[in-house]
Short mmCIF file of C-alpha atoms in Angstrom, two decimals:
data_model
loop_
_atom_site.label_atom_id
_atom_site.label_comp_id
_atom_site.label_asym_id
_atom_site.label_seq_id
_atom_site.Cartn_x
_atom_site.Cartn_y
_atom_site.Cartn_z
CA UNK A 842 -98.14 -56.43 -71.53
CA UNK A 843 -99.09 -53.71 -69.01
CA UNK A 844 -96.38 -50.31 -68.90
CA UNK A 845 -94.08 -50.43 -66.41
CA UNK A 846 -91.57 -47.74 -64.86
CA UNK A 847 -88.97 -46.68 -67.69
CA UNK A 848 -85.11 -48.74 -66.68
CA UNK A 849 -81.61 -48.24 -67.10
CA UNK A 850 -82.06 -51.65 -69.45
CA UNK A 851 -84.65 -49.62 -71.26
CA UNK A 852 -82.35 -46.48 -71.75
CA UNK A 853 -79.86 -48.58 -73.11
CA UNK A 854 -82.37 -50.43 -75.89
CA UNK A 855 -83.85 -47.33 -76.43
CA UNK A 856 -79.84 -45.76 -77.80
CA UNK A 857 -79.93 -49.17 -79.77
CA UNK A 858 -83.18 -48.66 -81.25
CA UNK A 859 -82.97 -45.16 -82.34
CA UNK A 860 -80.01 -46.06 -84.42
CA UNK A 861 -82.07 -48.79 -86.49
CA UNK A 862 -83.78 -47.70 -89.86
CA UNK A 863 -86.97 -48.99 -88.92
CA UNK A 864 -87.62 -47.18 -85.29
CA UNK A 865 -85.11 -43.97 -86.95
CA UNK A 866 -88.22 -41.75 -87.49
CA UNK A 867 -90.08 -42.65 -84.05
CA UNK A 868 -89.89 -39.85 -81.44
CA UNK A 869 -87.87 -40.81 -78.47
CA UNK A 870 -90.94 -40.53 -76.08
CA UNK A 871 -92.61 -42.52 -78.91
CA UNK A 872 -89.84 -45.23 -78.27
CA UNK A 873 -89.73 -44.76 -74.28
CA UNK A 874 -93.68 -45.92 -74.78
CA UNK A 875 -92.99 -48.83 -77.16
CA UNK A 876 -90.15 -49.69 -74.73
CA UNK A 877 -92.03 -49.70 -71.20
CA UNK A 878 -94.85 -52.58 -73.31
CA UNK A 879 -91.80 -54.40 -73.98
CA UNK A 880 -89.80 -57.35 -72.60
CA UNK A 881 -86.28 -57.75 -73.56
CA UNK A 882 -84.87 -61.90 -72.96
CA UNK A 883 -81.32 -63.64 -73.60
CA UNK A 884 -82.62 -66.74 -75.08
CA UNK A 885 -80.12 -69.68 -75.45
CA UNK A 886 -79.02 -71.08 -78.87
CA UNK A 887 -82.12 -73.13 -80.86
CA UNK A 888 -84.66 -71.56 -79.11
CA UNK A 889 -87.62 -70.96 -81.23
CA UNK A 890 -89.35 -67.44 -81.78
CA UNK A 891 -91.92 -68.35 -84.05
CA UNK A 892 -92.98 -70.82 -85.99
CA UNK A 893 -94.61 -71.45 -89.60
CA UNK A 894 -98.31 -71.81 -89.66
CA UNK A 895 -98.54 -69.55 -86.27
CA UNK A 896 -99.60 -65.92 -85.64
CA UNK A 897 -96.48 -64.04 -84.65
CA UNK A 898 -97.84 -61.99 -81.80
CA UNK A 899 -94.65 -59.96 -81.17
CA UNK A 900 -92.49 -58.04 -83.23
CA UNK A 901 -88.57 -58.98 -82.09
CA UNK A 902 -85.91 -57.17 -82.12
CA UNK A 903 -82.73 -58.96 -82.49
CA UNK A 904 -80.03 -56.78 -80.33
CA UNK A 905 -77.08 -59.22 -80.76
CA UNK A 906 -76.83 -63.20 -81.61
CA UNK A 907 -78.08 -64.90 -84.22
CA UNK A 908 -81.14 -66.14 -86.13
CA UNK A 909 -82.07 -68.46 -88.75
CA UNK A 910 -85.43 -67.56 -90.62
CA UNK A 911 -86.61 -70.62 -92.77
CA UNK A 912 -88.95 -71.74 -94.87
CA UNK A 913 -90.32 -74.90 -96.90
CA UNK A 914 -90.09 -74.96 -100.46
CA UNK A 915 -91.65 -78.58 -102.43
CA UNK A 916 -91.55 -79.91 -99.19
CA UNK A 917 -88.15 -79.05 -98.22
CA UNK A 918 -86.95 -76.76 -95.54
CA UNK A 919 -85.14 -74.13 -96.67
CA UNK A 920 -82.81 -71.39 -94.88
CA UNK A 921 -84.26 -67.80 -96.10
CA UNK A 922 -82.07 -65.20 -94.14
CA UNK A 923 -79.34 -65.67 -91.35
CA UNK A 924 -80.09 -62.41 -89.24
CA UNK A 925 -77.88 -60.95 -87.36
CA UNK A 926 -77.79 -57.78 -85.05
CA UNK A 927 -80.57 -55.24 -84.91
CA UNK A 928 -82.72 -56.81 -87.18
CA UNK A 929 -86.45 -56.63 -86.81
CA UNK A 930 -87.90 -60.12 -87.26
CA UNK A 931 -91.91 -61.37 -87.28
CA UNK A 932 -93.05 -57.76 -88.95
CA UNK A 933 -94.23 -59.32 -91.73
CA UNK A 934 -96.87 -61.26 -90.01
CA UNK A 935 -97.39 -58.56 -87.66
CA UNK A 936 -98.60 -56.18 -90.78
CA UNK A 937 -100.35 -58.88 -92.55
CA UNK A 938 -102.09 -60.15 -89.76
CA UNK A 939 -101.54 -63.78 -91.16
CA UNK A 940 -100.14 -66.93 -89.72
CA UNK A 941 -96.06 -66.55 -90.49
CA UNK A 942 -94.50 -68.05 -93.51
CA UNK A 943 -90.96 -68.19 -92.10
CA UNK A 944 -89.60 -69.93 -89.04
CA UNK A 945 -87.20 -67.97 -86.50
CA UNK A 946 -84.73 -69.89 -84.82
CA UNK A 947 -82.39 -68.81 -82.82
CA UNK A 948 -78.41 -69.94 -83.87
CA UNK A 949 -76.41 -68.49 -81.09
CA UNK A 950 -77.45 -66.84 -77.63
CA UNK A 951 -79.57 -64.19 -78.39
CA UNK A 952 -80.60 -60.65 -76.31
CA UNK A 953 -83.93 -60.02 -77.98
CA UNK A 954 -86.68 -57.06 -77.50
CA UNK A 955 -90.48 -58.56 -77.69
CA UNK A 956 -92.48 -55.76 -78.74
CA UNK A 957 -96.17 -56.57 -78.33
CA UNK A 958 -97.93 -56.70 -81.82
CA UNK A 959 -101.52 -55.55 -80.50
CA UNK A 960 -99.56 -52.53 -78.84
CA UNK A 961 -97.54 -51.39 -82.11
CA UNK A 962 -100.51 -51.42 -84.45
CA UNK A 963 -102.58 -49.55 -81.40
CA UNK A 964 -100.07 -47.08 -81.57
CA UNK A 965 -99.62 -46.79 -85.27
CA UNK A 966 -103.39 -46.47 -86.08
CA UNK A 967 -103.90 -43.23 -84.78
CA UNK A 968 -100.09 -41.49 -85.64
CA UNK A 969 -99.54 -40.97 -89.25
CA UNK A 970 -96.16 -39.90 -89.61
CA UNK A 971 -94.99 -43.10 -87.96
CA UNK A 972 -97.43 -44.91 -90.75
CA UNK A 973 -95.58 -43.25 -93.43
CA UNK A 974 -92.19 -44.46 -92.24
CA UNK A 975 -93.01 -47.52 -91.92
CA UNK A 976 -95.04 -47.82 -95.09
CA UNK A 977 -91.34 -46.38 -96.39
CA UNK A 978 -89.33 -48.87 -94.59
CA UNK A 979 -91.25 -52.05 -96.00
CA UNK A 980 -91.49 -50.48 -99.55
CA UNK A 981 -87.84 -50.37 -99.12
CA UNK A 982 -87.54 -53.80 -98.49
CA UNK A 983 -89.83 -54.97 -100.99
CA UNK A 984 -87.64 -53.37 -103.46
CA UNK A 985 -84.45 -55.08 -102.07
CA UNK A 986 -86.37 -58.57 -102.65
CA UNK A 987 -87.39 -57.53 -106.10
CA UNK A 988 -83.88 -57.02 -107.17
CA UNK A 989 -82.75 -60.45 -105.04
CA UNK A 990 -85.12 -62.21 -107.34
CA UNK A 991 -84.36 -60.56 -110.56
CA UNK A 992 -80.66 -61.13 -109.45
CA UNK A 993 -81.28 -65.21 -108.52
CA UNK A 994 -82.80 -65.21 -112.12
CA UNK A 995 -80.16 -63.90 -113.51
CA UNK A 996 -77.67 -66.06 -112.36
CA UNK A 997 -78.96 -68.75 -114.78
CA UNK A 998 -79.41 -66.51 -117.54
CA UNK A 999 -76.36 -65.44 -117.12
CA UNK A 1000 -75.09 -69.34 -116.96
CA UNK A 1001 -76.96 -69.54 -120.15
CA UNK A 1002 -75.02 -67.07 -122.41
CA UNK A 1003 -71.97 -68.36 -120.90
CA UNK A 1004 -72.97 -71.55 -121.99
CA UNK A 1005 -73.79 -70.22 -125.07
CA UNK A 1006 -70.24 -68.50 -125.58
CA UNK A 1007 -68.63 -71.61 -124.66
CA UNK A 1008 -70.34 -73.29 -127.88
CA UNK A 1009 -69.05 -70.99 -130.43
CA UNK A 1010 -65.29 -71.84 -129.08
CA UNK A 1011 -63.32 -75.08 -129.35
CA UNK A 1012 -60.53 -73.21 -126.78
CA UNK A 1013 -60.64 -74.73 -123.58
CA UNK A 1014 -58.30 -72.44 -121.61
CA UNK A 1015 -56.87 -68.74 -121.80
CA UNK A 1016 -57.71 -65.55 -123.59
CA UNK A 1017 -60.22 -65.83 -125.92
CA UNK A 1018 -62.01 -63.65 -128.44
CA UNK A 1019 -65.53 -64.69 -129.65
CA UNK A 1020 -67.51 -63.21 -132.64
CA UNK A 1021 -71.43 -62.99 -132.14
CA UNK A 1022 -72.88 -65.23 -135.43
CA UNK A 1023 -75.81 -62.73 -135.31
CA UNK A 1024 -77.02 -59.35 -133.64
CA UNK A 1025 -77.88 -59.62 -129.99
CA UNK A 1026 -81.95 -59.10 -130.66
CA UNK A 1027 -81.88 -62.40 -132.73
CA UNK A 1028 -79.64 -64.54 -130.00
CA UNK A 1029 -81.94 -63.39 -127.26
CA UNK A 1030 -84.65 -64.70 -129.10
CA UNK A 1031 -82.05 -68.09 -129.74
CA UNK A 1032 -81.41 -68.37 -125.69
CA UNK A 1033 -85.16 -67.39 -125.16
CA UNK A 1034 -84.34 -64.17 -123.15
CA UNK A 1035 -85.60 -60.98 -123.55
CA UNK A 1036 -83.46 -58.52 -125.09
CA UNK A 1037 -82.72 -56.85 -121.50
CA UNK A 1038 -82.17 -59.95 -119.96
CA UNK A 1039 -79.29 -59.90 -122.34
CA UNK A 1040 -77.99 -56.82 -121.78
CA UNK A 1041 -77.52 -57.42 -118.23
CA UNK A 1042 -76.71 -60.98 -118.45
CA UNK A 1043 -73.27 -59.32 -120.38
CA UNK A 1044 -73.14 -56.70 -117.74
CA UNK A 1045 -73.20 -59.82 -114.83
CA UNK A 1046 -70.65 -61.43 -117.08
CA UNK A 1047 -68.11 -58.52 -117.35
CA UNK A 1048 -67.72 -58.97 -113.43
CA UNK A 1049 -66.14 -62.39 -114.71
CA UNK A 1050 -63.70 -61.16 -117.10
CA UNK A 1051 -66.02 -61.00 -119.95
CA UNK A 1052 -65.82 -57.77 -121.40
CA UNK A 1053 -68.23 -56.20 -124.62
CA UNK A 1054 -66.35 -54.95 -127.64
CA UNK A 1055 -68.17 -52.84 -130.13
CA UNK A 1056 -68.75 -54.52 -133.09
CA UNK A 1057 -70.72 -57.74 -131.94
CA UNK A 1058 -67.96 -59.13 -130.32
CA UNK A 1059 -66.50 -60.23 -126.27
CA UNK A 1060 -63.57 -60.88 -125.04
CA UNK A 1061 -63.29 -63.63 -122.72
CA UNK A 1062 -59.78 -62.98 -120.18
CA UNK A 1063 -60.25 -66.51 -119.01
CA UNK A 1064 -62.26 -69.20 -120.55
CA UNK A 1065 -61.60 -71.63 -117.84
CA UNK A 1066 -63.24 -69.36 -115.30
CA UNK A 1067 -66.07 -68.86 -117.31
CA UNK A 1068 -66.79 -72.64 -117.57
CA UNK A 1069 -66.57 -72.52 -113.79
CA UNK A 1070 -69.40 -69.52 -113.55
CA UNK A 1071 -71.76 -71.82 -115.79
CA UNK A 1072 -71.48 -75.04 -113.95
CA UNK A 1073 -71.73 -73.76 -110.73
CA UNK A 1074 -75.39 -74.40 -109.32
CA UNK A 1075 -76.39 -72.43 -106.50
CA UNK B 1015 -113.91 -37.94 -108.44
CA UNK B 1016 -111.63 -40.17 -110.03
CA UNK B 1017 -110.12 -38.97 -113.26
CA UNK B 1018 -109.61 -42.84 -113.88
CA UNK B 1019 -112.33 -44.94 -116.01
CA UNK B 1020 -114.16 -47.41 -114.22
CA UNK B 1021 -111.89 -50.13 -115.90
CA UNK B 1022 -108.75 -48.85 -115.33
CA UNK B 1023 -109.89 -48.18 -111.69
CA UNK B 1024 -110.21 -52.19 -111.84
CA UNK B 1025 -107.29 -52.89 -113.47
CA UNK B 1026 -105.44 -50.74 -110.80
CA UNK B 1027 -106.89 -52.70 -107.61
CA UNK B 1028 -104.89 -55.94 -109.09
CA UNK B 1029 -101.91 -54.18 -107.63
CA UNK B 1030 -100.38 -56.18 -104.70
CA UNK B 1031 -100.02 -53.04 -102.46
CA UNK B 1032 -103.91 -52.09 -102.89
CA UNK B 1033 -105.22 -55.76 -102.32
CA UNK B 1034 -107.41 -55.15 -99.33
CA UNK B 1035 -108.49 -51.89 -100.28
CA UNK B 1036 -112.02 -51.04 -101.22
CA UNK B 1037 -113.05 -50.02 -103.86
CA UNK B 1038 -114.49 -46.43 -102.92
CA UNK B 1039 -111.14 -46.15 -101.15
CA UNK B 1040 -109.28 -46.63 -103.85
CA UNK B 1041 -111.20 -44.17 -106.04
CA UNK B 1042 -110.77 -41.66 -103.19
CA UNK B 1043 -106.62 -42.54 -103.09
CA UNK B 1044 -106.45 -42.27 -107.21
CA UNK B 1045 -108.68 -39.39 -107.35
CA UNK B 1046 -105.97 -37.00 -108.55
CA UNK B 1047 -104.53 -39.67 -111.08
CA UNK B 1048 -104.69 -40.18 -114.34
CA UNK B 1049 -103.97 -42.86 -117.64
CA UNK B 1050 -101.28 -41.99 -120.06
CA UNK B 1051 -100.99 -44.26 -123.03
CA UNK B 1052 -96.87 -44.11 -125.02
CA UNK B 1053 -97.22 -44.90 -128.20
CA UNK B 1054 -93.28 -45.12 -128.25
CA UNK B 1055 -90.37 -45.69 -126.42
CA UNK B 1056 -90.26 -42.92 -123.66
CA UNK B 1057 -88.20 -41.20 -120.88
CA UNK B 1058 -90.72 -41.33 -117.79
CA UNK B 1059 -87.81 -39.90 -114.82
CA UNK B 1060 -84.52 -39.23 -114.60
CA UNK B 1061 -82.45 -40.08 -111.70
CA UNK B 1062 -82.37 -36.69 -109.70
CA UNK B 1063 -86.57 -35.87 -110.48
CA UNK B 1064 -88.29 -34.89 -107.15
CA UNK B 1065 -90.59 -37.88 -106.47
CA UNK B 1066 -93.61 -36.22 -106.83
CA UNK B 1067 -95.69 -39.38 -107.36
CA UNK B 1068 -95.72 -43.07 -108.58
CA UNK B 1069 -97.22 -44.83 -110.72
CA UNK B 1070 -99.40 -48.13 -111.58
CA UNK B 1071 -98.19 -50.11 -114.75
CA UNK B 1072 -101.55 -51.44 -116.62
CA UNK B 1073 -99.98 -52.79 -119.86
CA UNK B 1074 -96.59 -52.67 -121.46
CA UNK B 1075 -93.40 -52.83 -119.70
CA UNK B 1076 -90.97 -50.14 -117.87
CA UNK B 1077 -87.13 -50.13 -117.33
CA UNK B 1078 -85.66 -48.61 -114.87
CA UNK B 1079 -81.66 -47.77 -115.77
CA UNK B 1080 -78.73 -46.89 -114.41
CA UNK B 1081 -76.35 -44.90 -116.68
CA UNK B 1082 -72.78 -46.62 -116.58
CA UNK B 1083 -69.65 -44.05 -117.12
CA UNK B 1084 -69.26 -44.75 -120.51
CA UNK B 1085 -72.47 -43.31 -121.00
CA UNK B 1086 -74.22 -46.89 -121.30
CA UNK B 1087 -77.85 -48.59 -120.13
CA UNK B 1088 -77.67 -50.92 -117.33
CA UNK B 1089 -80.81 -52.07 -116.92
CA UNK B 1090 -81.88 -52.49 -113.31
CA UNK B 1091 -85.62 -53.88 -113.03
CA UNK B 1092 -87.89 -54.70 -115.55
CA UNK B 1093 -91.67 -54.42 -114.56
CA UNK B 1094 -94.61 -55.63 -116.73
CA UNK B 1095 -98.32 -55.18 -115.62
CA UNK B 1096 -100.25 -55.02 -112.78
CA UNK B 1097 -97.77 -53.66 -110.44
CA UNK B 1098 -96.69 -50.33 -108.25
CA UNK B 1099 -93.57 -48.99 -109.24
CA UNK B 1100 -91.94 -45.89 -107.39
CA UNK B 1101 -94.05 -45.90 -103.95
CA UNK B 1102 -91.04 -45.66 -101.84
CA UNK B 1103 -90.09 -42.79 -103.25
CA UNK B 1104 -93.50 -40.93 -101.93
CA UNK B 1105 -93.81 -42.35 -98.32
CA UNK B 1106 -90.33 -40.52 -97.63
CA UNK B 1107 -89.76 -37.11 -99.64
CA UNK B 1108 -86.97 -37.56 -102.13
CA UNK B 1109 -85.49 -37.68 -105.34
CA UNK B 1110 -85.87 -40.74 -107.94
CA UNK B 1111 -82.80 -42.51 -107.65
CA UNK B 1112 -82.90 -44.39 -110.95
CA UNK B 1113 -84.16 -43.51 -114.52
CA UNK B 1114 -87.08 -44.97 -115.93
CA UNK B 1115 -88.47 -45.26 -119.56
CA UNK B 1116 -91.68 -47.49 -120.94
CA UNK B 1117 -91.80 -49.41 -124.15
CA UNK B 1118 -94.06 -48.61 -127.46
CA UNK B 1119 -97.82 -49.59 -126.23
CA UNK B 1120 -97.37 -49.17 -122.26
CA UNK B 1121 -100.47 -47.56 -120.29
CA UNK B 1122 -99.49 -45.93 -116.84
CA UNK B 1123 -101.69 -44.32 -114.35
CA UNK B 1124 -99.74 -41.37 -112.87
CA UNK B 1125 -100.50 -41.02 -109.25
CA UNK B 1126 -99.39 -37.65 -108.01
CA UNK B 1127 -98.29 -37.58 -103.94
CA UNK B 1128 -100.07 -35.04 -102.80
CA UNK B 1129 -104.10 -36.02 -103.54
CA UNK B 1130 -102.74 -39.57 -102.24
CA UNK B 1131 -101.06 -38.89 -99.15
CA UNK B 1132 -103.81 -36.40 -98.46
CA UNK B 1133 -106.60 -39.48 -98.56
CA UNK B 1134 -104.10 -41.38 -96.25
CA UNK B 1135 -103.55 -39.13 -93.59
CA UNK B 1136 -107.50 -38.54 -93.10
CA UNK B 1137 -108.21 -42.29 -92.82
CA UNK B 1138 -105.99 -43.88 -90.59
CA UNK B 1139 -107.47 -47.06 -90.89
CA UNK B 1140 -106.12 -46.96 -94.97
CA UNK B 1141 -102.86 -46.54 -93.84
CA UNK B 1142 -102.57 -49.98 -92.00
CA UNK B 1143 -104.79 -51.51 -95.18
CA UNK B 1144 -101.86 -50.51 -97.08
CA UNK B 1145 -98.89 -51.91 -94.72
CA UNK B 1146 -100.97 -55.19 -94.65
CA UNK B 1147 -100.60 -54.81 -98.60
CA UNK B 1148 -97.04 -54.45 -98.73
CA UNK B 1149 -96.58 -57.50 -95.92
CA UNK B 1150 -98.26 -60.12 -97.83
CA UNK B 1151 -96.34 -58.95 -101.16
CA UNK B 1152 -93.68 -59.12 -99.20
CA UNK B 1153 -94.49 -63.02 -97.99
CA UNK B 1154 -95.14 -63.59 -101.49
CA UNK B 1155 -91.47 -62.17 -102.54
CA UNK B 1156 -90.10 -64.64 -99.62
CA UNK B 1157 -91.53 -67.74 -100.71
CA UNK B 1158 -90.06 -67.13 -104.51
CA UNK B 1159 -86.83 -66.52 -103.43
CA UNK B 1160 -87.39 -69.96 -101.34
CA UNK B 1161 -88.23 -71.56 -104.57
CA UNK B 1162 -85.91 -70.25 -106.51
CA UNK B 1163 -82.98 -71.32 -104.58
CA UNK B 1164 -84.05 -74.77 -103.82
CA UNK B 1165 -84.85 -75.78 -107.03
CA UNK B 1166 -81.90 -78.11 -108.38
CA UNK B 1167 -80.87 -78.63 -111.92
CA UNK B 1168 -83.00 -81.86 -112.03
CA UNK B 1169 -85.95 -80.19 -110.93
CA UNK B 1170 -85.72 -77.37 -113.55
CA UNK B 1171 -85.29 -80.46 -115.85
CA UNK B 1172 -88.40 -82.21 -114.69
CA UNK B 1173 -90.22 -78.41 -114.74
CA UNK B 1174 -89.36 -78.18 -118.49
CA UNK B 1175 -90.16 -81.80 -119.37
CA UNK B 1176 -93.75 -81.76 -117.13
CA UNK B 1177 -94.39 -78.41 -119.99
CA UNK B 1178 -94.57 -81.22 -122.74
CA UNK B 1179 -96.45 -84.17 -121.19
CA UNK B 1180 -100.43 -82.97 -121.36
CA UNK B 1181 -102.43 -83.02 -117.94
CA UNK B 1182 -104.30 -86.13 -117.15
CA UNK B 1183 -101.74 -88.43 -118.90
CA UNK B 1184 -100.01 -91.12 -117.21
CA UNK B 1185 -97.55 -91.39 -120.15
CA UNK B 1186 -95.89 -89.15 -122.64
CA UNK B 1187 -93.38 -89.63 -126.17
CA UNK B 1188 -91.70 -86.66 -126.68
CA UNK B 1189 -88.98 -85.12 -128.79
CA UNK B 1190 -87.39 -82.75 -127.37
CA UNK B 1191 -87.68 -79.44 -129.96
CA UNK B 1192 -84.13 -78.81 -129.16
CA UNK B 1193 -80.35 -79.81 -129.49
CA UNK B 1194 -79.42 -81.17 -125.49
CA UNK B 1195 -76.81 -78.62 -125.83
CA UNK B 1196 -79.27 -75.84 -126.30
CA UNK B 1197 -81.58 -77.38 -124.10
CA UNK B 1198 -79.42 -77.76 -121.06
CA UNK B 1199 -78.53 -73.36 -121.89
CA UNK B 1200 -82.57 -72.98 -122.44
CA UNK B 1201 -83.21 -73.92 -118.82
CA UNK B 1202 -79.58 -72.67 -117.25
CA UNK B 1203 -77.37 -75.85 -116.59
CA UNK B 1204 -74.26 -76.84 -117.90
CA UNK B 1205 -74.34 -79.62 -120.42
CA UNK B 1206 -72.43 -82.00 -118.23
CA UNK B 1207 -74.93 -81.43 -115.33
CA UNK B 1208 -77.80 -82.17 -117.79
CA UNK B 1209 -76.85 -85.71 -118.73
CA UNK B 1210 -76.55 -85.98 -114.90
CA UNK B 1211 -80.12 -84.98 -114.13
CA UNK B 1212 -81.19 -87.33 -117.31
CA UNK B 1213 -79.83 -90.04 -115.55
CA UNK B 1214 -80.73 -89.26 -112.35
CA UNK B 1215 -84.64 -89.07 -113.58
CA UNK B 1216 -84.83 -92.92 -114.17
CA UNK B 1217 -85.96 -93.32 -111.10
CA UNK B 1218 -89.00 -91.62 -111.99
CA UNK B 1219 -89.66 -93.25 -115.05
CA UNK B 1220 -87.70 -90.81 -117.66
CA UNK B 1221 -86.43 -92.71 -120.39
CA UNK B 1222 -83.86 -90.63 -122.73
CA UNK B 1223 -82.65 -91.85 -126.19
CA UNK B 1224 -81.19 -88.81 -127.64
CA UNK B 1225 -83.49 -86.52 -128.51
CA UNK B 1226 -86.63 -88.53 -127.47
CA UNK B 1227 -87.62 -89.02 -124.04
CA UNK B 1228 -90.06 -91.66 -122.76
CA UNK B 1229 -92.08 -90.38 -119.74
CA UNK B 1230 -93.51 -93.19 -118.19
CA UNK B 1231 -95.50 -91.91 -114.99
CA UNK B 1232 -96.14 -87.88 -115.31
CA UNK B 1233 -97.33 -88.06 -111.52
CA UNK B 1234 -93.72 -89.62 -110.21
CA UNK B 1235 -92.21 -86.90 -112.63
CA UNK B 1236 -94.54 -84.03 -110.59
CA UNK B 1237 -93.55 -85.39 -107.27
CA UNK B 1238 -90.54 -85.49 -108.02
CA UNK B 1239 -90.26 -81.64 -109.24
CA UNK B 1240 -92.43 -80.73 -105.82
CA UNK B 1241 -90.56 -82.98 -103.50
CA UNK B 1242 -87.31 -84.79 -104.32
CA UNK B 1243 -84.57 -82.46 -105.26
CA UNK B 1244 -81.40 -83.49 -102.95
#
């Protein structure tokens, strides 16, 4: 897209922008430049940004609305992130160079900025510092879906020593205090968790009223709720 | 020059955020590094250290901890070999905000900021190798958390079962090595949900008496953990 005079629409995006962790560490002149490349669009609801299997040859900016980004998993679609305002969408793609993984929909009426991909990276290439914050931005993120993962993992290990703690009670409701048959390295081993898998599977389970006691032992506030936690599947 | 050996300097390029990098650039990037074996259990950080550099685990594992008031461990990420760990902390100056300690038998390679970020900022082009890095890790990261949440109880069932049937078998006898109770906590369902799933896996020709379990067609069984799970 060829640069055009700088608007009042610009100005405005431009306060928006600054404000947003990725674009935080871009000069405002650096912006003003990004900006004048740029297109901003209200797009109804269900209007499609990009689609899996495609290049994504913008990098969006979503300024208000809302937008789906899915997936397939097996087969099935599957709803990754709902995104809502100033969120950058399609960077992934944009950085990897690769068709997109992820589908963006939009859910509601949408004002979104269309930054031209080929433009960014142009302008990137030859500025370091902006390099740096955005190698610092996606680093970031990475480490955010790390601990999402480690945290969806969880959530059935978690289930599993509950399960496990239900077994060693005949109570089916109340207060309950339960006795560990053996030292936690050997019933990590029993559950097939590592040893720090059970530590924090405790620590997710004191958030449920399942509290540590020294001596090899937990007290449960409410067993009911606990049988709740474990059968839950999501 | 690299203080790294030539197989450690391969080890290192298994790293999702240097796939894409050559090899001479990589050598140039890790030229101020270097390989520490721990023999034991030791402190690497502590939450507060200037991030000063990062580091590549080779072998071994590394936790990095909160500590809670009471003066306990909470572990916060576990990472086991070949990964990055800390690079955030050296694209924006700062301080480590967690503490981090390797297991008996980990190798690291210690990868000091400045001799890194020095290589970066003279070849541009490196820079953008390096974001395409940490966008296809990040794809990756996407598509398991996709997985992760689709997967239903059945399918973690038929997962666990498909372990047990050999490759290149229609059919399969098998007893299952453990109590259903222990089972159904072994792969993170509730007991009531796994004689649900058992049932529900008739229709691809899983047969369940007790503890033995007749698989009848191991390719409906793999369709069915790839594609049926609702």
């Amino acid at each position: 897209m060829p640069e055009r005079a700088f608007s009042r629409l610009d100005e405005d995006n431009l306060l928006e922008l600054q404000v947003m962790p990725f674009f935080s560490r871009f000069a405002p002149n650096d912006l003003q430049t990004l900006l004048a490349h740029s297109q901003t669009d209200a797009y109804p609801a269900d209007h499609l940004l990009f689609e899996r299997g495609n290049p994504v040859t913008n990098l969006y900016v979503l300024l208000d609305g809302q937008v789906e980004l899915s997936t397939e998993a097996d087969g099935h679609p599957c709803v990754v992130d709902i995104c809502r305002q100033n969120t950058i969408l399609g960077d992934v793609s944009v950085f990897s160079h690769d068709p997109s993984d992820l589908t963006a929909r939009t859910l509601l009426p949408s004002r979104i900025i269309a930054i031209p991909a080929s433009y960014l990276l142009h302008l990137l290439e030859s500025r370091f510092d902006m390099q740096l914050h955005v190698l610092s931005v996606l680093s970031l993120r990475l480490r955010n879906q790390v601990k999402q993962i480690a945290e969806l993992k969880l959530k059935t290990t978690a289930q599993r020593l509950g399960i496990y703690l239900l077994s060693l009670t005949d109570q089916t409701s109340g207060k309950v205090r339960i006795d560990f048959p053996h030292d936690k390295k050997r019933i990590a081993d029993e559950l097939g968790m590592q040893p720090e898998s059970l530590s924090r599977s405790l620590g997710k389970l004191a958030r449920i009223g399942v509290d540590s006691l020294p001596g090899n032992s937990v007290a449960i506030a409410d067993i009911g709720h606990l049988r709740q936690f474990c059968i839950a599947d999501d | 020059m690299s203080g790294l050996s030539p197989s450690d300097l391969d080890l290192a390029s298994k790293a999702p955020l240097f796939s894409g990098v050559e090899r001479a650039d990589l050598a140039a990037l890790l030229s101020g590094s270097n390989t520490v074996s721990y023999a034991r259990q030791t402190l690497i950080f502590s939450q507060g250290d200037k991030a000063d550099r990062f580091f590549i685990i080779l072998d071994g594992q590394v936790n990095l901890y909160a500590m809670t008031k009471t003066g306990q461990q909470s572990i916060i990420e576990v990472f086991s070999a070949v990964t990055t760990f800390a690079e955030a902390a050296i694209f924006s100056p700062g301080e480590f905000p967690l503490n981090c300690e390797v297991l008996g038998g980990t190798r690291l390679i210690h990868v000091p900021a400045p001799s890194f970020l020095k290589h970066l900022s003279q070849n541009p082009h490196l820079a953008m190798i390096l974001l395409k890095g940490l966008a296809r890790w990040q794809a990756r990261m996407t598509e398991e958390i996709a997985q992760i949440k689709s997967r239903s109880p059945a399918q973690r069932l038929a997962s666990f079962l498909l372990t047990f049937a050999p490759e290149n078998t229609k059919q399969a006898r098998l007893r299952l090595p453990l109590t259903k109770v222990t089972l159904a906590s072994r792969i993170g369902i509730a007991p009531e949900s796994l004689s649900r799933a058992l049932a529900r896996m008739k229709s691809v020709g899983v047969e369940s008496r007790g503890r033995d379990i007749i698989i009848t067609d191991r390719e409906a069984l793999r369709r069915f953990l790839h594609e049926g799970g609702n």
